[in-house]
mmCIF file of C-alpha atoms and ligand atoms in Angstrom:
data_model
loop_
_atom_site.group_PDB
_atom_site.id
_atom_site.type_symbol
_atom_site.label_atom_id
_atom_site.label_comp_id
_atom_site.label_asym_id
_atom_site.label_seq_id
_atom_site.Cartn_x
_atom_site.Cartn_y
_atom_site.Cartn_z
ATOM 1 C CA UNK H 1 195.762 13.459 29.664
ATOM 2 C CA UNK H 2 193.933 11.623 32.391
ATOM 3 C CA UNK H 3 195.914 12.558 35.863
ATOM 4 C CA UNK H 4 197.232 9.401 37.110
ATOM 5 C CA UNK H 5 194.727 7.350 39.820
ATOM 6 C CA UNK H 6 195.098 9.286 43.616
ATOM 7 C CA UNK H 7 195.113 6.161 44.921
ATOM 8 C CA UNK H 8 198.255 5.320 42.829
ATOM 9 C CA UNK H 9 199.524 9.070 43.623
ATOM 10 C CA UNK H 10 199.821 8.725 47.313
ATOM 11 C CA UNK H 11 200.264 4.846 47.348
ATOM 12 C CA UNK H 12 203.514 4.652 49.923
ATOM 13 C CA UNK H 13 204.030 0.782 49.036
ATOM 14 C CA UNK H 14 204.272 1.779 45.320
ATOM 15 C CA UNK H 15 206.886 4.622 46.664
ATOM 16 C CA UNK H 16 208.909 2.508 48.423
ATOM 17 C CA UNK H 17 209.271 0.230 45.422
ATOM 18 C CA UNK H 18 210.403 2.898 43.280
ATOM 19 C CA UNK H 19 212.710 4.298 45.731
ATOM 20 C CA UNK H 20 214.575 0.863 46.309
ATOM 21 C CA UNK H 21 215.129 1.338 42.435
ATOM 22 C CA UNK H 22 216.421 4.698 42.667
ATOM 23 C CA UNK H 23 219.966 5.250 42.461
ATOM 24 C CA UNK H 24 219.841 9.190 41.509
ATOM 25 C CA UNK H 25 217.283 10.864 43.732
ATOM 26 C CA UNK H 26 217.554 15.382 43.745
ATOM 27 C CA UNK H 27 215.565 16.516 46.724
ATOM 28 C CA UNK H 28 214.389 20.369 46.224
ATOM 29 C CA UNK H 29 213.807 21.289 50.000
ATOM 30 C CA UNK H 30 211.728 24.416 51.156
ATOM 31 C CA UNK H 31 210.419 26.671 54.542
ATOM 32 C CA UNK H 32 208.052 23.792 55.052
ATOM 33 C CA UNK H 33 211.036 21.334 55.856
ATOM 34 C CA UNK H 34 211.938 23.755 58.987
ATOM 35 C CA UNK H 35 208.232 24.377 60.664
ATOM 36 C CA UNK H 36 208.131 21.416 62.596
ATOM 37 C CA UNK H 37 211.275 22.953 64.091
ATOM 38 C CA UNK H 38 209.635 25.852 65.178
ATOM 39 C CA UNK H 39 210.545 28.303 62.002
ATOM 40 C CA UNK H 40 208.262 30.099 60.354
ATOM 41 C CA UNK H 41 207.283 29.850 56.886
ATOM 42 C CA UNK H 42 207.575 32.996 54.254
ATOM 43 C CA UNK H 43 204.011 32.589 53.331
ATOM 44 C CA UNK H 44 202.098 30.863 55.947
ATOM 45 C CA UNK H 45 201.234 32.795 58.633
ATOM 46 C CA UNK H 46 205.205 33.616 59.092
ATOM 47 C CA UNK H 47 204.896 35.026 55.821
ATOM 48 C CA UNK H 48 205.071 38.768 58.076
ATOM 49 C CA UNK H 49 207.422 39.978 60.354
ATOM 50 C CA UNK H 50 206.291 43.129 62.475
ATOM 51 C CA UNK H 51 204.036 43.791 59.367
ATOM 52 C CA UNK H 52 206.233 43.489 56.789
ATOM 53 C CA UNK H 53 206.056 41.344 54.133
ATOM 54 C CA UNK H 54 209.453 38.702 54.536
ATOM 55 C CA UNK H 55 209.862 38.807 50.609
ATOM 56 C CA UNK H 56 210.596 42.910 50.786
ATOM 57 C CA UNK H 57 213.047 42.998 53.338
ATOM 58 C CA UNK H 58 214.842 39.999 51.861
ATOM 59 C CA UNK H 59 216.463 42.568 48.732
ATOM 60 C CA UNK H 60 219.622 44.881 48.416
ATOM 61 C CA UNK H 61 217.061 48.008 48.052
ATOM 62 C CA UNK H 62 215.670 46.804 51.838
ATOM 63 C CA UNK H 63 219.428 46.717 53.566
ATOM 64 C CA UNK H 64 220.188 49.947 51.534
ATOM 65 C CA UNK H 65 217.503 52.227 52.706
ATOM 66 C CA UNK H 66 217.491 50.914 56.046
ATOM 67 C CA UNK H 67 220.350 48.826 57.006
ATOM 68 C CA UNK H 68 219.071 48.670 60.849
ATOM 69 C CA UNK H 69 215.774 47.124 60.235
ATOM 70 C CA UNK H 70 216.843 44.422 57.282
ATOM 71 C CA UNK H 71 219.352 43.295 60.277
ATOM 72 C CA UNK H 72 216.845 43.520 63.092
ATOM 73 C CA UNK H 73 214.780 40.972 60.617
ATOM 74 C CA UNK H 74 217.726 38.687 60.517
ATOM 75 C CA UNK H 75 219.333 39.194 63.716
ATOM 76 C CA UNK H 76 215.648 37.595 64.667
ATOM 77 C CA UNK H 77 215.940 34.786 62.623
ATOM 78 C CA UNK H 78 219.369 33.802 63.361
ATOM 79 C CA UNK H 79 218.504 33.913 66.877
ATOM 80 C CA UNK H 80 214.937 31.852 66.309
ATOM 81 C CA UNK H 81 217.266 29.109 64.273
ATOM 82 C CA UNK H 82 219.964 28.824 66.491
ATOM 83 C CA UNK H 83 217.226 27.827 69.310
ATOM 84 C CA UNK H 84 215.726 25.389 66.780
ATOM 85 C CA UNK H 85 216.336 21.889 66.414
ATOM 86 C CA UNK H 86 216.706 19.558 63.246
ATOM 87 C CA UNK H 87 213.779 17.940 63.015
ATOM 88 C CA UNK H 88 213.138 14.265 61.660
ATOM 89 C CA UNK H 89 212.771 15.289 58.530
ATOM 90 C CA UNK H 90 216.115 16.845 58.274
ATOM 91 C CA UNK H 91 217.776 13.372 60.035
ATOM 92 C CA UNK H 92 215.751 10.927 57.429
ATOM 93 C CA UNK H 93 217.222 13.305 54.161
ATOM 94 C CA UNK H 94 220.773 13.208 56.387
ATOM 95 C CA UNK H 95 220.249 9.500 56.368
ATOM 96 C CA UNK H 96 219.415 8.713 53.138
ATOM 97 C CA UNK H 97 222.647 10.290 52.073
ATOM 98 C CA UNK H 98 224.747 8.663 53.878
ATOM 99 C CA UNK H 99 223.019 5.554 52.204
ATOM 100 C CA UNK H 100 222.566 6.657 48.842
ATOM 101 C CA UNK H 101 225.800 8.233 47.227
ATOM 102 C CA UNK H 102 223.643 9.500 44.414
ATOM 103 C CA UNK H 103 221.777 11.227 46.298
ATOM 104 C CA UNK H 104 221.429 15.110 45.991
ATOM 105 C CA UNK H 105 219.727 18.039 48.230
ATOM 106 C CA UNK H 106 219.318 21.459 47.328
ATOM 107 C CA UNK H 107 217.924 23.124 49.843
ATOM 108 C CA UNK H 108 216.265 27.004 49.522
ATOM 109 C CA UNK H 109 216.916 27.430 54.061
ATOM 110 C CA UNK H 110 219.107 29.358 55.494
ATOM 111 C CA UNK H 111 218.872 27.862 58.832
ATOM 112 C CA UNK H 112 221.663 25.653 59.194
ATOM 113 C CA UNK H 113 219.318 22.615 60.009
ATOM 114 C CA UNK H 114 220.748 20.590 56.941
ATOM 115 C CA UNK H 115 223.987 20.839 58.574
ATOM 116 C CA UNK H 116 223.424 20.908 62.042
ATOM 117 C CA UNK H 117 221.575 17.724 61.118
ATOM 118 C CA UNK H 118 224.980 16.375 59.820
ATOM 119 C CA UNK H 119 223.827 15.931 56.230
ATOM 120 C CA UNK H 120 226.851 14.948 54.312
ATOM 121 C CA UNK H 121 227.788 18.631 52.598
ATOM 122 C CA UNK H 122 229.080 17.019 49.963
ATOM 123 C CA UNK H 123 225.879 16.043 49.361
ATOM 124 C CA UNK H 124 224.009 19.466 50.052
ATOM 125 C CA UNK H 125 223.394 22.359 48.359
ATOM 126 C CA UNK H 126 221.882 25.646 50.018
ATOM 127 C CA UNK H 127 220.928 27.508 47.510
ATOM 128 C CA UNK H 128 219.897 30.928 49.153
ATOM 129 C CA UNK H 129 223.153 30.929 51.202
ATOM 130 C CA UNK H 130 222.636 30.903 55.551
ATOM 131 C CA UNK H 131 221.970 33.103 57.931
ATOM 132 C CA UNK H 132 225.436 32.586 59.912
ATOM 133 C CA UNK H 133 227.783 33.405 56.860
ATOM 134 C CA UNK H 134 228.594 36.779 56.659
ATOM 135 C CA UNK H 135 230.090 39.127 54.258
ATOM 136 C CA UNK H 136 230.768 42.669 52.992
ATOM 137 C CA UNK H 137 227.979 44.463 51.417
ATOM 138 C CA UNK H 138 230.795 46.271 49.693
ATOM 139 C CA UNK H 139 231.576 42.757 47.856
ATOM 140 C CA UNK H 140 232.762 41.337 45.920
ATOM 141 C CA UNK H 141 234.732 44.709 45.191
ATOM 142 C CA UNK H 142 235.714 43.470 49.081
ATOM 143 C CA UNK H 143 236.085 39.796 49.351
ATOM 144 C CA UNK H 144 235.965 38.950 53.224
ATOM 145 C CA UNK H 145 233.752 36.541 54.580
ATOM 146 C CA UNK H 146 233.012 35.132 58.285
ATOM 147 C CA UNK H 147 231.502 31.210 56.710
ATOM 148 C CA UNK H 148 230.135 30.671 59.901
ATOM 149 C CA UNK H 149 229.009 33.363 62.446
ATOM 150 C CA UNK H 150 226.572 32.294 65.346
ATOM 151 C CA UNK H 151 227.005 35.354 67.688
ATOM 152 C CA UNK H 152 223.751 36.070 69.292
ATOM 153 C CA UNK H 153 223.343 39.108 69.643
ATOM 154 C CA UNK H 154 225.592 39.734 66.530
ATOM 155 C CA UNK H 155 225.950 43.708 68.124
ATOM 156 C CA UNK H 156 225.076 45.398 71.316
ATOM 157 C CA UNK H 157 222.363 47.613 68.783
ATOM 158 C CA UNK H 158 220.542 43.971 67.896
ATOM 159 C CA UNK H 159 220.309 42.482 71.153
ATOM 160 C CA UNK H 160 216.274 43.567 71.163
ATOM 161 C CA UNK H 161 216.086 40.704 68.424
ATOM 162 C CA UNK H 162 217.510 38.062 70.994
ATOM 163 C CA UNK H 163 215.624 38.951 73.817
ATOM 164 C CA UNK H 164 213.034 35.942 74.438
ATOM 165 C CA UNK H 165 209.739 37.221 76.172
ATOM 166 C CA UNK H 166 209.431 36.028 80.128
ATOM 167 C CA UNK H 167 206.063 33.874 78.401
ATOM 168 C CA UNK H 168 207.478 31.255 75.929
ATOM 169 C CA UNK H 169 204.295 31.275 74.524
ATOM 170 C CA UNK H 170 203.971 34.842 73.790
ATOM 171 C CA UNK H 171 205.873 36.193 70.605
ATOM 172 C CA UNK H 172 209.445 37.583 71.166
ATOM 173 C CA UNK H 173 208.919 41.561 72.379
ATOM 174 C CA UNK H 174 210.601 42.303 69.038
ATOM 175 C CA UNK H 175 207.761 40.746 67.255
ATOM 176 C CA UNK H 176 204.935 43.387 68.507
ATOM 177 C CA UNK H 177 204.075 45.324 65.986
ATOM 178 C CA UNK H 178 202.549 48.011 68.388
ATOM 179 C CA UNK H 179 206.125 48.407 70.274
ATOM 180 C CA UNK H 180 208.400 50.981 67.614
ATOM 181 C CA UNK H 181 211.328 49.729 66.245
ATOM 182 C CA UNK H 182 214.190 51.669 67.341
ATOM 183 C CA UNK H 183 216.150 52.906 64.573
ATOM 184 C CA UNK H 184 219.163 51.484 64.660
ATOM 185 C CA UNK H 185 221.830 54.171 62.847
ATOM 186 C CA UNK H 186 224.393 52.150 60.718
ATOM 187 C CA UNK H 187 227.310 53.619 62.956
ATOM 188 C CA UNK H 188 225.955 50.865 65.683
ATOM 189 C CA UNK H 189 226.070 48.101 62.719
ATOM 190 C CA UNK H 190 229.330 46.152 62.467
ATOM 191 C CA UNK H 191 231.091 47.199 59.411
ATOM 192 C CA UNK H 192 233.781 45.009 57.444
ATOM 193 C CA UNK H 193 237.093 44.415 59.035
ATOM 194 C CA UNK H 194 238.514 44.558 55.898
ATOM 195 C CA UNK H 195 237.749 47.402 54.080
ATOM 196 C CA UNK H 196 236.256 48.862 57.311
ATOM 197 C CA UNK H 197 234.078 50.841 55.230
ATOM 198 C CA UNK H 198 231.252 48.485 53.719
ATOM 199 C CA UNK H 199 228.781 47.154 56.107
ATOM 200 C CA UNK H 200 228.355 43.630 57.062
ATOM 201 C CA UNK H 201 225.523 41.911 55.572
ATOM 202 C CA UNK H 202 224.482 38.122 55.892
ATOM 203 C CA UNK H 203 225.462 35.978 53.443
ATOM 204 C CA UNK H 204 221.947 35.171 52.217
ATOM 205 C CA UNK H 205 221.001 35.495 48.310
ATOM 206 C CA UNK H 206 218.421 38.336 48.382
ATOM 207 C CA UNK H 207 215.868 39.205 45.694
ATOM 208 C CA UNK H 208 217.376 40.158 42.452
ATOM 209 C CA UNK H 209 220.830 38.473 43.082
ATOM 210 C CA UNK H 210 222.415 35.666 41.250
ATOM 211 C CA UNK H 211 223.100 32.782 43.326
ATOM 212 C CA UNK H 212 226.308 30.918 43.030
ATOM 213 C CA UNK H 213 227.085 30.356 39.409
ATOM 214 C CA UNK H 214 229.663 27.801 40.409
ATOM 215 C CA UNK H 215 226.838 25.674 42.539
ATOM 216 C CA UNK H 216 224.608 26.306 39.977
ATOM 217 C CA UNK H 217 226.646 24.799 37.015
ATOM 218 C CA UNK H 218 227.482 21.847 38.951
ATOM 219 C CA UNK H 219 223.547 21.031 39.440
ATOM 220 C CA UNK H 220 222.889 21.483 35.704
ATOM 221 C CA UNK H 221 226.214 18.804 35.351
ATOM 222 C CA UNK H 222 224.306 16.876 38.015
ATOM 223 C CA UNK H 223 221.337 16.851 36.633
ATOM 224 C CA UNK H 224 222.354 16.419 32.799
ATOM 225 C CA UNK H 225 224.956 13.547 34.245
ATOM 226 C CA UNK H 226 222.459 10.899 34.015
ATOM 227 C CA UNK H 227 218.612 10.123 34.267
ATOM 228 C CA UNK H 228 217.116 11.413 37.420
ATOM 229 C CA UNK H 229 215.261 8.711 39.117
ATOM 230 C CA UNK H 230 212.947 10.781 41.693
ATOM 231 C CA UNK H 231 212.880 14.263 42.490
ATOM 232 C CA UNK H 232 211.802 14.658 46.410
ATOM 233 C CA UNK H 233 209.968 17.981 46.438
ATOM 234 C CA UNK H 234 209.719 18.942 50.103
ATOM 235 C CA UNK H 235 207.795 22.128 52.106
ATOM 236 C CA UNK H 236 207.739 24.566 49.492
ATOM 237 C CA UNK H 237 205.504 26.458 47.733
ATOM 238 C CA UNK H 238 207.407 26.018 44.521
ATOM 239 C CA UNK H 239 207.371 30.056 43.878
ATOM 240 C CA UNK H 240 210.902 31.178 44.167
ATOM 241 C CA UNK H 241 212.940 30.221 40.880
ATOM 242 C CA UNK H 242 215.143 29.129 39.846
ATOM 243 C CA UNK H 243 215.075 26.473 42.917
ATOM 244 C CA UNK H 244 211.208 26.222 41.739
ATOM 245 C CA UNK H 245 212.308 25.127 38.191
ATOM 246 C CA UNK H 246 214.781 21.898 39.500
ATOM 247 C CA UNK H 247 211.798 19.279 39.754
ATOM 248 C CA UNK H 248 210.810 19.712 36.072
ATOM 249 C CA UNK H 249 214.287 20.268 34.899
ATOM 250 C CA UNK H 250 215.573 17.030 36.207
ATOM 251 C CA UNK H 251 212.189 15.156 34.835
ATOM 252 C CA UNK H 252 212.749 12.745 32.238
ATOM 253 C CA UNK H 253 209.681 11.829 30.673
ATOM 254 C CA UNK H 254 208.155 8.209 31.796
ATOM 255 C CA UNK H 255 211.337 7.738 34.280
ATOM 256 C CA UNK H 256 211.414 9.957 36.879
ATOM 257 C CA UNK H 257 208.807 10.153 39.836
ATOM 258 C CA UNK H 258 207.876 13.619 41.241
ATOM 259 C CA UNK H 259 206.966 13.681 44.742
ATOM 260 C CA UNK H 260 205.534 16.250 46.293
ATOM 261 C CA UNK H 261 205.798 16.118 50.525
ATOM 262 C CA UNK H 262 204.024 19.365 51.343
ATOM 263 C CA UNK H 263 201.177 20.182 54.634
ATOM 264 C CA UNK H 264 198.705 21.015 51.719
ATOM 265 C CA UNK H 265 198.351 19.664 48.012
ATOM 266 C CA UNK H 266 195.518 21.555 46.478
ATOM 267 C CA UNK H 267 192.906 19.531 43.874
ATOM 268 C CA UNK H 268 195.220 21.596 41.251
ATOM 269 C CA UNK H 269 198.848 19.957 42.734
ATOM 270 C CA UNK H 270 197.171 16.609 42.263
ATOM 271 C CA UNK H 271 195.896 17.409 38.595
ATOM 272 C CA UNK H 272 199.465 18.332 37.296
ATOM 273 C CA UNK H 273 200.863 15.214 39.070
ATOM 274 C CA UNK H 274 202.016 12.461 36.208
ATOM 275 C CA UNK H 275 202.120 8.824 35.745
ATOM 276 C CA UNK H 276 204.961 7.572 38.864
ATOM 277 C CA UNK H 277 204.685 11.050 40.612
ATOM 278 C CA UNK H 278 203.504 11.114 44.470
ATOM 279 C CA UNK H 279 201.870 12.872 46.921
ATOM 280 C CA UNK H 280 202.322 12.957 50.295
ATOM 281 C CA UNK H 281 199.946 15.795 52.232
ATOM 282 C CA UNK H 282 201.084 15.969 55.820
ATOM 283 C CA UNK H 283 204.162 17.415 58.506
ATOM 284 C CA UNK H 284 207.386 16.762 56.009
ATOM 285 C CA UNK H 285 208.886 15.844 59.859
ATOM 286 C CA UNK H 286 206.345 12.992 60.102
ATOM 287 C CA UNK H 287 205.810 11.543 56.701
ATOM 288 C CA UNK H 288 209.607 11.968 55.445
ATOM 289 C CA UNK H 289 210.845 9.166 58.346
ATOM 290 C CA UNK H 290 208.572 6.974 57.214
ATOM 291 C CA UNK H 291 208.771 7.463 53.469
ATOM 292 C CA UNK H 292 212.406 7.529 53.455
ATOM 293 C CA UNK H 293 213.288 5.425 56.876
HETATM 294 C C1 LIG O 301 217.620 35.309 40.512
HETATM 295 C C2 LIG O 301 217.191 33.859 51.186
HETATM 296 C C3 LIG O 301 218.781 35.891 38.585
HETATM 297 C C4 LIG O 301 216.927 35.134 51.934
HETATM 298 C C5 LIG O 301 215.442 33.701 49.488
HETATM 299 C C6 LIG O 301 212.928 40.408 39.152
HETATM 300 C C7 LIG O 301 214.281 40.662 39.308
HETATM 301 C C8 LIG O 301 215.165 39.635 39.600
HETATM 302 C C9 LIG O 301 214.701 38.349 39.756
HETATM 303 C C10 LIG O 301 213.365 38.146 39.633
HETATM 304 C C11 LIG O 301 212.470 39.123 39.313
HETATM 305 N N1 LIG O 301 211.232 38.583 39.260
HETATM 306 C C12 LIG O 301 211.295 37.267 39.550
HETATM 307 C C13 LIG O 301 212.581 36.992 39.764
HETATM 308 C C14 LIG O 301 213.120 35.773 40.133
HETATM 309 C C15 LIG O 301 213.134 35.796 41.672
HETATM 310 C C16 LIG O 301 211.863 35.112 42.129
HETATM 311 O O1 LIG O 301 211.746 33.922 42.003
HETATM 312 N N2 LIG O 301 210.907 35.919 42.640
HETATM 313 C C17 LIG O 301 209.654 35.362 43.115
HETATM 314 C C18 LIG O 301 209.091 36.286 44.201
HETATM 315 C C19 LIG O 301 208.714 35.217 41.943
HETATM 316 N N3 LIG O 301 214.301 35.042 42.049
HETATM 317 C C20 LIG O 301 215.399 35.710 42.400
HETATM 318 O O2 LIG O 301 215.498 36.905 42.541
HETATM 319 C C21 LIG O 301 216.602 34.793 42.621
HETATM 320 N N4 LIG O 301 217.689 35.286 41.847
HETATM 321 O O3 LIG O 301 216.653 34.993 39.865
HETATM 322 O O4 LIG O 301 218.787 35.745 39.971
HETATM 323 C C22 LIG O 301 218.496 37.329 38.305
HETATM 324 C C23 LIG O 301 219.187 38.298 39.014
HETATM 325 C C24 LIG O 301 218.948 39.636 38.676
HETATM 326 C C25 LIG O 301 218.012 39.959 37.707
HETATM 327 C C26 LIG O 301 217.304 38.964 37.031
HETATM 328 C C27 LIG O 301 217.557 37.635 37.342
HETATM 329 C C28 LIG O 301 217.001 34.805 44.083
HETATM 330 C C29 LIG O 301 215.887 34.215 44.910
HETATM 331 C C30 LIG O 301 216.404 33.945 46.328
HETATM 332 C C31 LIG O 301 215.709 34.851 47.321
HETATM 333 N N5 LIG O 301 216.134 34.483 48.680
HETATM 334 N N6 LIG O 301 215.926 33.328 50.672
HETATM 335 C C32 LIG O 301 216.102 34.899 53.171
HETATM 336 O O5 LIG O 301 215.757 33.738 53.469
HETATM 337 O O6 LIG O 301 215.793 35.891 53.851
HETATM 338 S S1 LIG O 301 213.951 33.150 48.979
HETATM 339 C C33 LIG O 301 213.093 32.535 50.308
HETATM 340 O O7 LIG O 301 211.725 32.547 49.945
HETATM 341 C C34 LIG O 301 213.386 31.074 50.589
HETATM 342 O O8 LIG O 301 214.728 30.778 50.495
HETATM 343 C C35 LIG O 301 212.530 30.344 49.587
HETATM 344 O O9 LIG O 301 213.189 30.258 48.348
HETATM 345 C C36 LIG O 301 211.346 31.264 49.444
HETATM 346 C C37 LIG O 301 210.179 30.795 50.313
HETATM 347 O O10 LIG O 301 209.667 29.688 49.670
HETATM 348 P P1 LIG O 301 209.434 28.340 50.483
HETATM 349 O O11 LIG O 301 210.703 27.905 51.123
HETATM 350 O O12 LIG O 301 208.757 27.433 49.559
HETATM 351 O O13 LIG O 301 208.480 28.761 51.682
HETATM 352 P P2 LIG O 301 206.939 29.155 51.606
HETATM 353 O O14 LIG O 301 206.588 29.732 52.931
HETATM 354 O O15 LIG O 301 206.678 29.921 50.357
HETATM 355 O O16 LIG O 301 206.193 27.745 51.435
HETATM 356 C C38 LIG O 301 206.249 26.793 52.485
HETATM 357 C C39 LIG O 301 205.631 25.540 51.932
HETATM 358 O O17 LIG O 301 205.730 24.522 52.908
HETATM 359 C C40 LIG O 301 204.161 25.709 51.611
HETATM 360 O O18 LIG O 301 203.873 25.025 50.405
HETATM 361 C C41 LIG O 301 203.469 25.024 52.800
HETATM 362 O O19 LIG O 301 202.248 24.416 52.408
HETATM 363 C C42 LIG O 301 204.473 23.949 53.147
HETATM 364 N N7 LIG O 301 204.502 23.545 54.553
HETATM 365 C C43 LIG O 301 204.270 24.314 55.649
HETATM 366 N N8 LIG O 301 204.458 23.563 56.762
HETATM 367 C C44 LIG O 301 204.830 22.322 56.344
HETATM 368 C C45 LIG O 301 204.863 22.301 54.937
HETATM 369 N N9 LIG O 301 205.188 21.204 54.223
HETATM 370 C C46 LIG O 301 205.506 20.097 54.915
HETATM 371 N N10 LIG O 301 205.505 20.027 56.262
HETATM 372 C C47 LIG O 301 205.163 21.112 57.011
HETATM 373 N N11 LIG O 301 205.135 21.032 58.361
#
């Protein structure tokens, strides 16, 4: 099937006529929402911490053979979020909740930025969880929780992760892969207050865990609810499912418009694009004020 004109594709007059007609809009938000805010991406060049690959020390296997440095990773990102801003990207999606009730954002960060951006959280999802809930790694055998946890350092052993270097420019010490880690022994991690003997881990959905099956059925209800008038796919590399799988889930053929807001669309992203999709190549914090504002 011919691939709908590029001029039509990345038209934002044509957008903004289908988004005045939108009444149910799903936005499926990714790592690329948060750079302009400093963060780094999984697999841009943030894609490795200290030489590790993000994706391996986000699993239960990581935290289980070495507790110390799986919290070193997050104690580093925790402290690199809480010294991050919301960007204007996370204000315009905050915005067009508050002026679209039908409008729903499921979001794959763990930053906080959604919230600290006061999107409406009935109108939020976060799929993967955030890096400031916390909870046993003994669960849910142990059920105790901390929802929201911004200590920074969490523990005297993880301070090294919020230690800023003198340079602002420079990387934080933590992040030279020449320096050695110390190994941090899992007597020095804090352990649950509850059942004092499982470890605390962050509430994030690692590799190879379920996420919520109550958030989950209530997107499916969402979705199946009515006809989806635009999915909003925004800074992602559309790779981790099921999050990945929302835009064509909620399609319904000849209705709804895909967009795709993403730094780089490849000749093969514009290809797959349909009739009424969009593409938007740029900063999601630049083009999403004016696509949305
Ligand atoms: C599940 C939280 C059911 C933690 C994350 C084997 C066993 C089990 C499951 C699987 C398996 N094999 C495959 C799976 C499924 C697996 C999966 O998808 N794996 C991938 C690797 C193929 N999924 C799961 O495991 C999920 N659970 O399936 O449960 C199950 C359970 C047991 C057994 C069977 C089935 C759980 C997945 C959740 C993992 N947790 N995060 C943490 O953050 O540390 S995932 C994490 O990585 C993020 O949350 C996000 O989802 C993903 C990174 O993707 P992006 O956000 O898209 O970021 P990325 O860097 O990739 O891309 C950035 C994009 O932005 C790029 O396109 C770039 O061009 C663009 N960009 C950059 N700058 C900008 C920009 N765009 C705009 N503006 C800019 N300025």
């Amino acid at each position: 099937m011919a691939s709908a004109s590029r001029a039509a594709l990345s038209s934002i007059p044509l957008f903004h006529e289908k988004l005045l007609k939108s009444n149910r809009i799903l936005a499926v938000c990714g790592a690329g929402l948060s750079a302009a805010s400093g963060l780094p991406t999984f697999r841009g060049a943030g894609g490795l911490w200290r030489n590790h690959n993000a994706v391996d020390l986000a699993s239960p296997d990581a935290f289980e053979a070495d507790p110390g440095l799986v919290w070193l990773f997050y104690a580093y990102r925790r402290h690199m979020a809480l010294k991050a801003k919301p960007n204007p990207a996370h204000h315009a999606l905050a915005e067009l909740a508050r002026k679209i009730p039908g409008f729903k954002c499921l979001s794959q960060n763990v930053d906080n930025l959604h919230v600290r951006a006061q999107h409406p959280p009935n109108q939020l999802s976060l799929l993967h969880g955030s890096l400031f809930s916390l909870k046993c790694s003994e669960s849910p055998q142990c059920s105790w929780t901390d929802p929201l946890n911004t200590a920074d350092p969490l523990c005297p052993a993880l301070a090294p992760a919020s230690e800023d270097s003198v340079d602002p420019t420079k990387p934080l010490p933590l992040l030279d892969p020449s320096k050695p880690l110390a190994d941090i022994p899992a007597s020095e991690l804090p352990h649950c207050p509850e059942c004092k003997t499982g470890l605390v881990r962050p509430g994030v959905v690692w590799f190879g865990e379920m996420l919520d099956e109550g958030m989950l059925d209530e997107i499916d209800g969402w979705i199946e609810k009515e006809v989806v008038d635009m999915v909003l796919v925004i800074g992602t590399s559309s790779f981790v499912y099921p999050a990945a799988g929302y835009a064509e889930r909620a399609r319904t053929k000849g209705r709804t418009s895909v967009v795709t807001v993403n730094l780089e669309i490849t000749e093969k992203d514009w290809g797959r694009m349909k009739e009424g999709d969009f593409g938007f190549e740029g900063d999601a914090a630049v083009l999403l004020p004016v696509l949305l504002g």
